[in-house]
Structures are given as C-alpha cells and as structure tokens.
Tab-separated table of C-alpha atoms in Angstrom:
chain	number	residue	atom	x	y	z
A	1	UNK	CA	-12.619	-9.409	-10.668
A	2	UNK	CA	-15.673	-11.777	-11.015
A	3	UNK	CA	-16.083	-15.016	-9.604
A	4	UNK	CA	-18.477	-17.860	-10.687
A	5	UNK	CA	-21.442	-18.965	-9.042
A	6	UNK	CA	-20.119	-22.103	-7.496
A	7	UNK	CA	-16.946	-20.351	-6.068
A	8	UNK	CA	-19.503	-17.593	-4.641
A	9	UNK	CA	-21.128	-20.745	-2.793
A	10	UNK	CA	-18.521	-21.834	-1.495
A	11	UNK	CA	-17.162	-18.067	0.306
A	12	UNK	CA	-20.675	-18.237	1.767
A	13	UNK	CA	-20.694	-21.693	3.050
A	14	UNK	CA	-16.726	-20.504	4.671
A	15	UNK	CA	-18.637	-17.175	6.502
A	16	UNK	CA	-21.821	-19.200	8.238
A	17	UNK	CA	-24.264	-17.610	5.368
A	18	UNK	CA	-27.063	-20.216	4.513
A	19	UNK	CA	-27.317	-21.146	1.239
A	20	UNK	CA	-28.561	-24.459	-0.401
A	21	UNK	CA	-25.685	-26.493	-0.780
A	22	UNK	CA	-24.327	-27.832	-3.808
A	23	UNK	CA	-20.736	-28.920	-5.854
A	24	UNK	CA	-19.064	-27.752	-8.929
A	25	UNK	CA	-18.227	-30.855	-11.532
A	26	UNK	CA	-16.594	-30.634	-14.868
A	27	UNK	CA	-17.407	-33.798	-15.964
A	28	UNK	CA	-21.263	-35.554	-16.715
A	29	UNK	CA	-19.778	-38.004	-14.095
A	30	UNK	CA	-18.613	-35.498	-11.430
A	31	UNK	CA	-22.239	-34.507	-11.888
A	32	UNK	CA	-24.293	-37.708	-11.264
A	33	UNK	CA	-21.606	-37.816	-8.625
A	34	UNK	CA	-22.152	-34.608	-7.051
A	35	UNK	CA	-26.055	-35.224	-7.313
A	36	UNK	CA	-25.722	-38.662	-5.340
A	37	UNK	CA	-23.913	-37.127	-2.491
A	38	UNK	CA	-26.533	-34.113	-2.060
A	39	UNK	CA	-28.766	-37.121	-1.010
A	40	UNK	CA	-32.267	-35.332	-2.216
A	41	UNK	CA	-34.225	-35.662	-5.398
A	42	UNK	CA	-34.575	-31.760	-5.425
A	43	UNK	CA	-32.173	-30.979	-7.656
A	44	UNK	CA	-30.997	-28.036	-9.646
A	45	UNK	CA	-27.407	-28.023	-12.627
A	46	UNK	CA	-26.545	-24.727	-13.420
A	47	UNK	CA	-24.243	-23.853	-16.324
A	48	UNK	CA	-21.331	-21.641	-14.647
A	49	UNK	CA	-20.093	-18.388	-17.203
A	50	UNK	CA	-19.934	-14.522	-16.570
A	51	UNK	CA	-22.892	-13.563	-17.600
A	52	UNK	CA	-26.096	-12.786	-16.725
A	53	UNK	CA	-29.529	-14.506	-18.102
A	54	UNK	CA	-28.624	-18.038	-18.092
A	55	UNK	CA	-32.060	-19.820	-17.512
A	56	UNK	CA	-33.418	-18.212	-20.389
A	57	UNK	CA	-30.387	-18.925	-22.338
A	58	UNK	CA	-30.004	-21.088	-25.286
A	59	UNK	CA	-27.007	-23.341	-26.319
A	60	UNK	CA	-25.700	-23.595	-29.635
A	61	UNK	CA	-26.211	-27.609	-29.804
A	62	UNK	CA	-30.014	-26.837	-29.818
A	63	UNK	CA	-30.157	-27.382	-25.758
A	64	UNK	CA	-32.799	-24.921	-24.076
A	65	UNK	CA	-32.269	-23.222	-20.466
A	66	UNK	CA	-28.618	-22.953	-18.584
A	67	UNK	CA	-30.569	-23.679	-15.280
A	68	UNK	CA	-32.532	-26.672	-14.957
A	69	UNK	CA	-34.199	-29.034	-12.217
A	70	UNK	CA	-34.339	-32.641	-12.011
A	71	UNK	CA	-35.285	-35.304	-9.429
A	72	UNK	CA	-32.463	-37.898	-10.023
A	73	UNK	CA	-28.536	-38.016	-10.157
A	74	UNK	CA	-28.891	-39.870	-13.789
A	75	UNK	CA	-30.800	-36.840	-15.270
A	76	UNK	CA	-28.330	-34.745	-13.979
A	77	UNK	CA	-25.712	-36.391	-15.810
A	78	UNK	CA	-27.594	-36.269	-18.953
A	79	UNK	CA	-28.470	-32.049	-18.180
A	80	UNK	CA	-24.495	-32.072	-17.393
A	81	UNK	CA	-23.410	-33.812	-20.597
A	82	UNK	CA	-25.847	-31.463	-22.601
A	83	UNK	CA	-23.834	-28.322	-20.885
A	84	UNK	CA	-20.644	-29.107	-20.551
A	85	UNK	CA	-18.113	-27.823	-23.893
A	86	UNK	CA	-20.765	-26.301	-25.478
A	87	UNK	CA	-21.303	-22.671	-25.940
A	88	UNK	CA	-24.020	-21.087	-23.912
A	89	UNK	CA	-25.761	-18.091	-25.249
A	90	UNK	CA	-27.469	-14.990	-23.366
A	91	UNK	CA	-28.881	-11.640	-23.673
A	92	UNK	CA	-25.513	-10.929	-21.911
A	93	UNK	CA	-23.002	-13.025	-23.771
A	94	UNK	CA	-23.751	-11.744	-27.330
A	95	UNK	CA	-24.192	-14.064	-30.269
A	96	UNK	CA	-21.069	-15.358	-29.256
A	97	UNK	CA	-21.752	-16.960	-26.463
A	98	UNK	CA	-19.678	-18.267	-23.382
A	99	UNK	CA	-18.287	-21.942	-23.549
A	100	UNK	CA	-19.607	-23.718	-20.309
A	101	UNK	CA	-16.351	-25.648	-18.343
A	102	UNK	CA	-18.311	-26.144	-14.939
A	103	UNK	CA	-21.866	-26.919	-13.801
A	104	UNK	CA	-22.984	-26.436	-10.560
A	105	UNK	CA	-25.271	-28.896	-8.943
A	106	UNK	CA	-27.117	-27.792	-6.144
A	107	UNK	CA	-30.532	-29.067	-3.580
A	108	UNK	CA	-33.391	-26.861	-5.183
A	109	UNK	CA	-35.793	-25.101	-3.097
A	110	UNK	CA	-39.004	-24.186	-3.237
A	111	UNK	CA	-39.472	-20.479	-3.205
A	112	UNK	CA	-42.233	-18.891	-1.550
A	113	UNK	CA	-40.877	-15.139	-1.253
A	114	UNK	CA	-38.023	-13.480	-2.770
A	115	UNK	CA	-35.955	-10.224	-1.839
A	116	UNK	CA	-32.811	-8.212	-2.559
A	117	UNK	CA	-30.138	-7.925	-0.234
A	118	UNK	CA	-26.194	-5.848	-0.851
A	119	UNK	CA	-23.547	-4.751	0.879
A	120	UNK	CA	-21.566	-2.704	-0.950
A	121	UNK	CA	-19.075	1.020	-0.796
A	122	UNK	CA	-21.221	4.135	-0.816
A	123	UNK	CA	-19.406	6.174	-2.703
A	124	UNK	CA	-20.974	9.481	-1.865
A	125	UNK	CA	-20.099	8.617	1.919
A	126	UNK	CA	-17.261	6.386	1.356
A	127	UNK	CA	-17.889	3.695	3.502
A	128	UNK	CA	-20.434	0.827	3.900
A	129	UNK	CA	-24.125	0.558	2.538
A	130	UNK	CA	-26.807	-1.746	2.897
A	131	UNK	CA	-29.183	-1.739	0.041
A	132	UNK	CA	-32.059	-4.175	-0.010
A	133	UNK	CA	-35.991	-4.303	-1.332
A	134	UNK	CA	-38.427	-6.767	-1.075
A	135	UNK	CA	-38.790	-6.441	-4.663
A	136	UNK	CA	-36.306	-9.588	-5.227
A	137	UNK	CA	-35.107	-11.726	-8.458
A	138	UNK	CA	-35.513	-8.776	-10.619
A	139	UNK	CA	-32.742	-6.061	-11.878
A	140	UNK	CA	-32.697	-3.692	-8.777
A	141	UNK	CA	-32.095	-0.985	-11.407
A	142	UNK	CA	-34.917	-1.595	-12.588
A	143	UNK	CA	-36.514	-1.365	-9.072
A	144	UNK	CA	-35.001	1.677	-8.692
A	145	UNK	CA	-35.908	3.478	-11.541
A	146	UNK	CA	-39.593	2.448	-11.403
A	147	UNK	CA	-40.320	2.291	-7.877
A	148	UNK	CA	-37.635	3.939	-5.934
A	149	UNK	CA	-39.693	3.946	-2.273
A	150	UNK	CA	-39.101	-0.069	-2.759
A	151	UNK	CA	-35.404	0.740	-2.183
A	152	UNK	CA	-34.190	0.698	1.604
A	153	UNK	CA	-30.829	2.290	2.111
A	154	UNK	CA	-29.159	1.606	5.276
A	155	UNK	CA	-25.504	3.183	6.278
A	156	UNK	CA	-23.120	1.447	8.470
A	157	UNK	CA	-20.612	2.915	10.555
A	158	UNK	CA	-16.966	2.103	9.541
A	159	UNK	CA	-15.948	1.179	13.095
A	160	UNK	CA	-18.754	0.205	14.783
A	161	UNK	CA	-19.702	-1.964	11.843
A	162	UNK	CA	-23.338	-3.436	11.486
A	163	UNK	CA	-25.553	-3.572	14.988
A	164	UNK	CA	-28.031	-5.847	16.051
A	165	UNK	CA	-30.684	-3.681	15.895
A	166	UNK	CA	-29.994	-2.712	11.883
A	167	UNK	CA	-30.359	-6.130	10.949
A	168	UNK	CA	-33.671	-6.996	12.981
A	169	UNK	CA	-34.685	-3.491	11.754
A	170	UNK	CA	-33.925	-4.438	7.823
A	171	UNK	CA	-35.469	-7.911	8.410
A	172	UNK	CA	-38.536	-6.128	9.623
A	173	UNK	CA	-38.395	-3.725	6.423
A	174	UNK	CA	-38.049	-6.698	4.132
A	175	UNK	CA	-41.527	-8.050	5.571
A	176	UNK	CA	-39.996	-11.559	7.376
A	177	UNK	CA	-42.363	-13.001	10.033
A	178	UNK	CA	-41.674	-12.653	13.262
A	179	UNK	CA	-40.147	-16.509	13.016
A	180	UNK	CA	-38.037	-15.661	10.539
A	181	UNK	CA	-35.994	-12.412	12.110
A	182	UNK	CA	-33.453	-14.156	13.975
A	183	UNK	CA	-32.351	-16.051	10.797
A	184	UNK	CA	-33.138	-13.374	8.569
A	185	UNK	CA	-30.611	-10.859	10.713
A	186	UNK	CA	-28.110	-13.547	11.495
A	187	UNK	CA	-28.001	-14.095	7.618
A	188	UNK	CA	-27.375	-10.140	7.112
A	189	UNK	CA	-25.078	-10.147	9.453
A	190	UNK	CA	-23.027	-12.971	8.150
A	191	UNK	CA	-22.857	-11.191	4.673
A	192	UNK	CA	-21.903	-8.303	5.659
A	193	UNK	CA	-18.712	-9.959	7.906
A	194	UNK	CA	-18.185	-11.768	4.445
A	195	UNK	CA	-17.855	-7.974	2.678
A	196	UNK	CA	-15.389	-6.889	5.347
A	197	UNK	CA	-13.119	-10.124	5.984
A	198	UNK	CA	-12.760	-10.301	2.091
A	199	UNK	CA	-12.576	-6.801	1.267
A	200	UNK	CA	-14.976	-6.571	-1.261
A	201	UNK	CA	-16.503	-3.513	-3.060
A	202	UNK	CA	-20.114	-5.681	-3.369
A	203	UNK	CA	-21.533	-8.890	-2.315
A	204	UNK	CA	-24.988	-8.884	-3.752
A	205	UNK	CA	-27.766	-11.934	-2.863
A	206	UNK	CA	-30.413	-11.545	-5.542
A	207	UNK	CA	-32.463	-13.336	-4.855
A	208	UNK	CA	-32.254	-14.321	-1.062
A	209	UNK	CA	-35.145	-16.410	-0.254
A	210	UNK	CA	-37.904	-17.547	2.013
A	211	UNK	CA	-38.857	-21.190	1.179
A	212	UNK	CA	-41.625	-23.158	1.428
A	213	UNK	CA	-40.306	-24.610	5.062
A	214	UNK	CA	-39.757	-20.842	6.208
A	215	UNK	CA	-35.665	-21.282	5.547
A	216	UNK	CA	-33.872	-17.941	5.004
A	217	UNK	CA	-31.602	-18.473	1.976
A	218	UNK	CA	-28.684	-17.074	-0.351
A	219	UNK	CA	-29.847	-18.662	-3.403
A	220	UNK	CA	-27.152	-16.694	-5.255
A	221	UNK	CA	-24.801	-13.830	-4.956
A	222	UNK	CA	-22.380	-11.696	-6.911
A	223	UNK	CA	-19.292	-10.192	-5.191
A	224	UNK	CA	-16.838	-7.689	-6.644
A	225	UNK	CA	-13.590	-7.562	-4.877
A	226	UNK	CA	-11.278	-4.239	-4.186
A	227	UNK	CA	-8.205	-5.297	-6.905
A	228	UNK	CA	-6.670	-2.810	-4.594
A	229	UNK	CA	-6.687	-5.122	-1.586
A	230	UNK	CA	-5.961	-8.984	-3.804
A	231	UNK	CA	-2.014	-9.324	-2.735
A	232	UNK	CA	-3.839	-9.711	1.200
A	233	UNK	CA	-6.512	-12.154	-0.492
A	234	UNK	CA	-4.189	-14.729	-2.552
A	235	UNK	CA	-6.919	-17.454	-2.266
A	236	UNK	CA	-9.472	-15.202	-3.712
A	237	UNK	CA	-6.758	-13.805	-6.752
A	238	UNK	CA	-6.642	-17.745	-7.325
A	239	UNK	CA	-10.116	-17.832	-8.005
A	240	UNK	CA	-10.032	-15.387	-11.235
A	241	UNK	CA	-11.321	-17.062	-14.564
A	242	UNK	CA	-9.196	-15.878	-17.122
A	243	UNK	CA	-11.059	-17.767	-20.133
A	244	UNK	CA	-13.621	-16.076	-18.874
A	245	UNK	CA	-12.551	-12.398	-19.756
A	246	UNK	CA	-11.418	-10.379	-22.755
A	247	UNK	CA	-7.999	-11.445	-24.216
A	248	UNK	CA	-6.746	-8.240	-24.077
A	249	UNK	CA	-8.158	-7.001	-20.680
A	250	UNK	CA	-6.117	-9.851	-19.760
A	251	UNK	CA	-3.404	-9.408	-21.023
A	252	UNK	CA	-3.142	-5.584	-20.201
A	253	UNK	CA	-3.451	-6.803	-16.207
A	254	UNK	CA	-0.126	-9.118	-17.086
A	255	UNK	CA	1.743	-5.872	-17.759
A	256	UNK	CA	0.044	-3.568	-14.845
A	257	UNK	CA	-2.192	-1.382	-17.417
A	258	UNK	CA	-5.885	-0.933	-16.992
A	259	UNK	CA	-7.662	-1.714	-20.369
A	260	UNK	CA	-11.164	-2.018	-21.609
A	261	UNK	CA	-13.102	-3.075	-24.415
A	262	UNK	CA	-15.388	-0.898	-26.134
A	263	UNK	CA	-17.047	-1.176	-29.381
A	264	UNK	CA	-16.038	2.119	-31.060
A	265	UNK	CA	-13.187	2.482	-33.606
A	266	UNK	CA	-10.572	5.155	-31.920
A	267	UNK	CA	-7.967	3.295	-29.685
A	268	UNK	CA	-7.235	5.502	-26.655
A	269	UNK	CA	-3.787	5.647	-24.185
A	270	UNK	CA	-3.822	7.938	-21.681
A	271	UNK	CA	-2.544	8.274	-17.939
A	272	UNK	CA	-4.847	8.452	-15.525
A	273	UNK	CA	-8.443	7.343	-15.300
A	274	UNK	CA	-9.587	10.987	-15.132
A	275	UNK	CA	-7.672	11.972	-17.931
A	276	UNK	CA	-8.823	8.652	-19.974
A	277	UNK	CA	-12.469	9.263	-19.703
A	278	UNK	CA	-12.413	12.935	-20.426
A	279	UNK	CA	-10.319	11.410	-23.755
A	280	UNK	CA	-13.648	9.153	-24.617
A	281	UNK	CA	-15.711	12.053	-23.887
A	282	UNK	CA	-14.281	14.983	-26.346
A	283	UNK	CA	-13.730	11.965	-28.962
A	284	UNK	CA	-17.910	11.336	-28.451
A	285	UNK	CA	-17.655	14.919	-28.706
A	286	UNK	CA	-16.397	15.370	-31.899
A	287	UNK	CA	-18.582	12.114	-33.393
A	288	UNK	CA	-15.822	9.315	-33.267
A	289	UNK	CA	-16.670	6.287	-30.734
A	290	UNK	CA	-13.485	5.020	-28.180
A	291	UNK	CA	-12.918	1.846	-28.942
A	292	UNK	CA	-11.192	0.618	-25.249
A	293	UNK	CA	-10.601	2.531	-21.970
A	294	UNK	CA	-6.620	2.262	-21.264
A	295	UNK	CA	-4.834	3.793	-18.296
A	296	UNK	CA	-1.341	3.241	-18.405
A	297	UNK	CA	-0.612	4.523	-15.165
A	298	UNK	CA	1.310	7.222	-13.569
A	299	UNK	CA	4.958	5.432	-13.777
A	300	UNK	CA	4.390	3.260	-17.070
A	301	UNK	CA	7.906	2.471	-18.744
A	302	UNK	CA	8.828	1.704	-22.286
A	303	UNK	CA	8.398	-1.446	-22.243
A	304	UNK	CA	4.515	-1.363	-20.505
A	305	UNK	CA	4.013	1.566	-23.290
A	306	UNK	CA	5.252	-0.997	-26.163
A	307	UNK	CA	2.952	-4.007	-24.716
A	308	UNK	CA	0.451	-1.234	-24.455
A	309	UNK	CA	0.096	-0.383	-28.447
A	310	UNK	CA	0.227	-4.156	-29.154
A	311	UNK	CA	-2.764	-4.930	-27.159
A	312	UNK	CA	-4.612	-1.579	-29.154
A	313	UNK	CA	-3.868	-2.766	-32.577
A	314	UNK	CA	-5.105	-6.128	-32.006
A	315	UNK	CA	-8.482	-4.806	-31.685
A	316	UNK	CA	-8.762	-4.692	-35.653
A	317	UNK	CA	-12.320	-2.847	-35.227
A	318	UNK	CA	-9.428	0.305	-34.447
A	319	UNK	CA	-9.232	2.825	-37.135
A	320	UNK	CA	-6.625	5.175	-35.578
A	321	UNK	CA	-5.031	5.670	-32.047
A	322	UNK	CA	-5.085	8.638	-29.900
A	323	UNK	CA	-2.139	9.348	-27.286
A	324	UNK	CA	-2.649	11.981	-24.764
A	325	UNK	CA	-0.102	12.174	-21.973
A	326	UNK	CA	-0.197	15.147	-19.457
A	327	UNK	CA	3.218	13.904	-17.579
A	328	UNK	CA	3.527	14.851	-14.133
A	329	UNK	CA	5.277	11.918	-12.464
A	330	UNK	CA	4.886	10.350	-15.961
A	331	UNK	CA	7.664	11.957	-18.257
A	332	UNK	CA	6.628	12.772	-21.518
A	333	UNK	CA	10.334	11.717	-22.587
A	334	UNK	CA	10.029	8.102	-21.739
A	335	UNK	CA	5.909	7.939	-23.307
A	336	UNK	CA	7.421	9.203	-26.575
A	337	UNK	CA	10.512	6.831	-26.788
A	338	UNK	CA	7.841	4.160	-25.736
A	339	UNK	CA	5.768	5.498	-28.453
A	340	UNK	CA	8.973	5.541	-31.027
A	341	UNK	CA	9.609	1.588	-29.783
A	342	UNK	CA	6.483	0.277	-30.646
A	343	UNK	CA	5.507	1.828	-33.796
A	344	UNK	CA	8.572	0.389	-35.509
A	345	UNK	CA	8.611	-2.684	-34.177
A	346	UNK	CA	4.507	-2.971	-35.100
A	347	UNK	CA	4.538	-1.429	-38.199
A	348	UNK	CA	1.597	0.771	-37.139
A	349	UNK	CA	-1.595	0.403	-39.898
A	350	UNK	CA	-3.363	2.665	-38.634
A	351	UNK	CA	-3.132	6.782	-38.008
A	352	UNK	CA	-1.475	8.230	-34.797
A	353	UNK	CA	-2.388	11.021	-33.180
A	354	UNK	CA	-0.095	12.647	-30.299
A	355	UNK	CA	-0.646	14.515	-27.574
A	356	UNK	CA	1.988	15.501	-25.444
A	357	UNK	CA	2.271	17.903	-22.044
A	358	UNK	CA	3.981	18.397	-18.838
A	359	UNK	CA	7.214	16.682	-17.613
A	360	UNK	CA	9.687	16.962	-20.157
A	361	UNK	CA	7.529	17.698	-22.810
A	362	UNK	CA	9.955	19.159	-25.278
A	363	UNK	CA	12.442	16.394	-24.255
A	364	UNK	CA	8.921	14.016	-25.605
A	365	UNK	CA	8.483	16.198	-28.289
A	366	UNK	CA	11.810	16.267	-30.155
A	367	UNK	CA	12.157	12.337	-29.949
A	368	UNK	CA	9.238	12.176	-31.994
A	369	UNK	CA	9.902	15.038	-34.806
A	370	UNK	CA	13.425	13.184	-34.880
A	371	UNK	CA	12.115	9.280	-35.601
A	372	UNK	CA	11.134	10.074	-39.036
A	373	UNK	CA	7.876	8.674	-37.905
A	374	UNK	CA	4.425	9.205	-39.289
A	375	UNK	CA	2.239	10.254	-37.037
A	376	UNK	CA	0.616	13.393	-36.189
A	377	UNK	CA	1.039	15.730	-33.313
A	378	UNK	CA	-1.613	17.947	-31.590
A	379	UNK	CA	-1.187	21.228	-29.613
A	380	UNK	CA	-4.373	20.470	-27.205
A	381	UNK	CA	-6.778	18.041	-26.325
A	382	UNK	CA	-9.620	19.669	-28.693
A	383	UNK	CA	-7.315	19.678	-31.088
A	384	UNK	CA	-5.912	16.237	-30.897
A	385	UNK	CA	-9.792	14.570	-30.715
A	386	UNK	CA	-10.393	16.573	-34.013
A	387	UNK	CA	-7.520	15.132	-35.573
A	388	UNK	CA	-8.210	11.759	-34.789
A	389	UNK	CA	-11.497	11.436	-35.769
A	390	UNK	CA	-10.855	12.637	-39.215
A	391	UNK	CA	-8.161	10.053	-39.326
A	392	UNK	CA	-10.547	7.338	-38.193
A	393	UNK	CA	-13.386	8.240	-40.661
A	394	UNK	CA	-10.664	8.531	-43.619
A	395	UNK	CA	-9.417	5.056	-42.837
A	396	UNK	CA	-13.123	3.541	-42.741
C-alpha cells in the first residue's frame, strides 16, 4: 500500500522525525489558507499522486512543474488552482496521467547537501537494514549500479534494535559535521522507531537534507507497509488512496485475491505466488506476454474464483486465459465448478486454457468435460503455456 506525500509528513511529524512542516488542502482556498498559517514566505505546493517525477512533470491544461516555490500565500492559491482537477503527467504516470485531488503546501528550505537514508527488510537476512549514501536526490538504483562503494549497508539486530553508536557511526559515514551528529543520529533513530511501531517493509527519506542553517531534514519519504500486519494498523489501512490505484487491483483486494496489471495479452489464475510467476515465466517462455499477476490463494471459493475471471476479462488487452491449479489445500473440484460458474454467466470471448492437478483432480476434471464448455484442457504446465499462446496469437 502507498501513501501520499502529505500523509507521509504527517507519520513523521507523529514519530519526532524533523521535517519541514506543511498542510494538505484540496481547495485553492485551503491553500492560501494553509500558506498563511506556515507564517514564512518560503514556500513550496506540491501536487500529491503515486508517482514518481512530479517537478518535471507537465499538466494537461498547459501548466509546467508539479512542484513549485513561491514567496506569498496569494501565489500559492493561484499554483493551487492551476493543480488542483487537472491531470498531472510524468515519466511515471504514462500519457495518461494522474488527476491531482490534494496539494501539499509546505516551508521550503534551502538545500546545501543532500543524502539517502532507508530502513527497510533484508530479505537475505530477514530482518532489519539500514541502507544510506551520501549520494542523495537521485535513484539509489542508479547509485548502486554505477557506484556501488557509495552504498553503506548497515544490519540491525531484531531485538536489540538500532544502538547509539550505529547511528553516530552512519552519521559519520554520511559526512555530517561534527555539529550536526546528534541531530543527524537522533533523526535515524526516529525513522527507524517509525519502521518498527508501524510495521513497515520500507520507509525511505530521499532526499534527507542539510540546509543552509545546518538543520537535518526529511524533505520526503516513501514507506511501504507489511499488508500482512494492516488489521493492527487501522489508521494507516484508512490512509489507502483507492483512486489512486488500478481498478482492478482494487477490486481483486475487495474479494481477498492478489492481482496485477501487466501489459501482455495472456490473463493468468493460479494459486500461489510461486506457482503464478513460474506461469508468467514458461508463457515468456513460449513467446506470449502475461497480461496480470493473480494469486487466488490457497482456500479461494467459487464465488472469489467467479469475481476472479470478471476482473481478467475486463482487461480487454486479454487474448486468452490460462488456469493452472496444483490443489493441495485448494481442491481442484471447487476451482473447476468456479471455473464452470463464471464462464456461463460471462459468456467467455476469449480462449481458455486449463490446467488442473492435485486434490481432487479427477473430481475437477470431470465437472469440466461434463459442462459442455469450450475450453481446452492441458496435461502439464509446458503443455498448457503452449496451448495458450497459440490461442492468444490466433485471436490477435
């Protein structure tokens, strides 16, 4: 789940992490509002979307630049009205674009030095890692893949949790003055009680900042939350964005099944994420393209398997569909009267493809030679990705 700027501001401001403060509005006059009460005439409206690029974005109204400064509440009203219910586009939006609902309006800073800073779960290790550089405001994959000795990796102990001495020990790493340790390691610190209390699977400050009066800053972080661990974090679950996400990612989360999106034309279901990405692989394999990741589960009933195939065929890039079940607490019974169920009440258009195996398989596989049905069964995996590629490229 992914949170908005703003709302990432405020988790900060509720775990003692310093950041520039600053207040959401929806409306041109919330804004001027907002900008009045921040009592300074450094000032900063930010258009608020998922994505990734937004100062160098463009809007479809002509406007240039989803981040911009001013000196005066009144111009950030006008920057506000400019923003608000238009459609902001960025290298990471697509030509689509993202309609902007919020702006953020924040003090601006002067920045004299920038660095990375994360917390996030190692997964080789399984537990906590710091990774920061002072190569900051850039894509740290990008870092990483150019200059990896700018990366510093630094493990913390599940129990013990981050010392004292690791975060004066990064802050000297990251090149602070000796002035700015204390708030340097106090801010580390903070962020990484932030990634425990709200347990998250990232919270990543890019950049964090040294300003021209020697503050230590969050100008801006990212956090990805364990969905795992949401029914302990209600106020957090009440922060998702819906608008904000794919339709149908959205509406597979309504009926517990893990979809999504891709861009190929080959509509997978399959249980178990394993299972569902060696499916995308042997269909790459065989020169078809997935179009959607889709995990149904280990327990899915009828009824998820019905919603399932509804939320597949209204991709209409989808050429044909590709089922492959290996039921071991799933039954294969209940996938193929779920399978039976849906097809007739969507009046399929495209090819099906079945692959069946495991728990009650033969109880699966005589429900669907018995519903008259056209689709196509498959004795293997290799076979079934062969089969529904040809379907997909004779539908094209």
């Amino acid at each position: 789940m992914n949170i908005h700027e703003y709302q990432a501001k405020e988790l900060l401001q509720r775990f003692g992490v310093a950041t520039p403060p600053g207040k959401a509005a929806r409306t041109a006059d919330e804004a001027e509002a907002a900008a009045r009460e921040l009592g300074t005439r450094d000032l900063v409206v930010k258009a608020q979307i998922h994505a990734g690029g937004r100062g160098k974005g463009s809007f479809t109204n002509g406007f240039k630049g989803g981040v911009q400064l001013c000196r005066s509440p009144e111009e950030a009203r006008d920057i506000a009205s400019k923003m608000l219910g238009q459609t902001l586009v960025t290298h990471q939006t697509g030509p689509a674009g993202r309609e902007v609902k919020t702006v953020l309006v924040a003090r601006s800073v002067e920045i004299e030095r920038e660095v990375y800073f994360a917390v996030l779960v190692d997964r080789a290790t399984a537990g906590p890692m710091i990774v920061a550089s002072r190569e900051g405001g850039v894509e740290i994959e990008a870092v990483a893949e150019k200059t990896p000795d700018k990366i510093i990796r630094e493990p913390v102990d599940r129990l013990a949790g981050i010392q004292p001495y690791q975060t004066r020990k990064l802050a000297k790493e990251l090149g602070f003055s000796s002035e700015q340790i204390k708030p340097a390691a106090k801010l580390f610190d903070r962020l990484y009680q932030t990634f425990l209390a709200l347990d998250c699977s990232m919270v990543e400050v890019n950049p964090l900042v040294v300003t021209d009066k020697g503050e230590v800053l969050a100008l801006d972080a990212k956090f990805n939350f364990d969905d795992n661990a949401l029914y302990r974090h209600p106020e957090i679950a009440a922060l998702r964005d819906t608008a904000e996400e794919d339709t149908r990612e959205v509406e597979a989360s309504m009926h517990g099944l893990n979809y999504i999106g891709l861009d190929g034309n080959i509509a997978c279901l399959v249980n178990g994420a394993g299972l569902a990405m060696a499916t995308m692989d042997i269909i790459k394999f065989y020169g078809g393209s997935p179009a959607n990741f889709l995990d149904v589960g280990g327990g899915a009933s009828e009824q998820q398997v019905t919603e399932a195939f509804k939320i597949l065929v209204s991709d209409k890039n989808v050429k044909a569909i590709l089922v492959n079940i290996f039921g071991g607490i799933m039954r294969c019974d209940v996938i193929a009267q779920g399978i039976v169920n849906a097809v007739k009440a969507l009046h399929l258009p495209v090819p099906l493809v079945v692959r069946l195996e495991g728990t009650n398989v033969d109880a699966g596989k005589k429900i669907l030679a018995e519903s008259g049905l056209a689709l196509t069964p498959a004795d293997d995996l290799a076979d079934a990705a062969e089969k529904v590629v040809a379907a997909a490229k004779e539908k094209s």
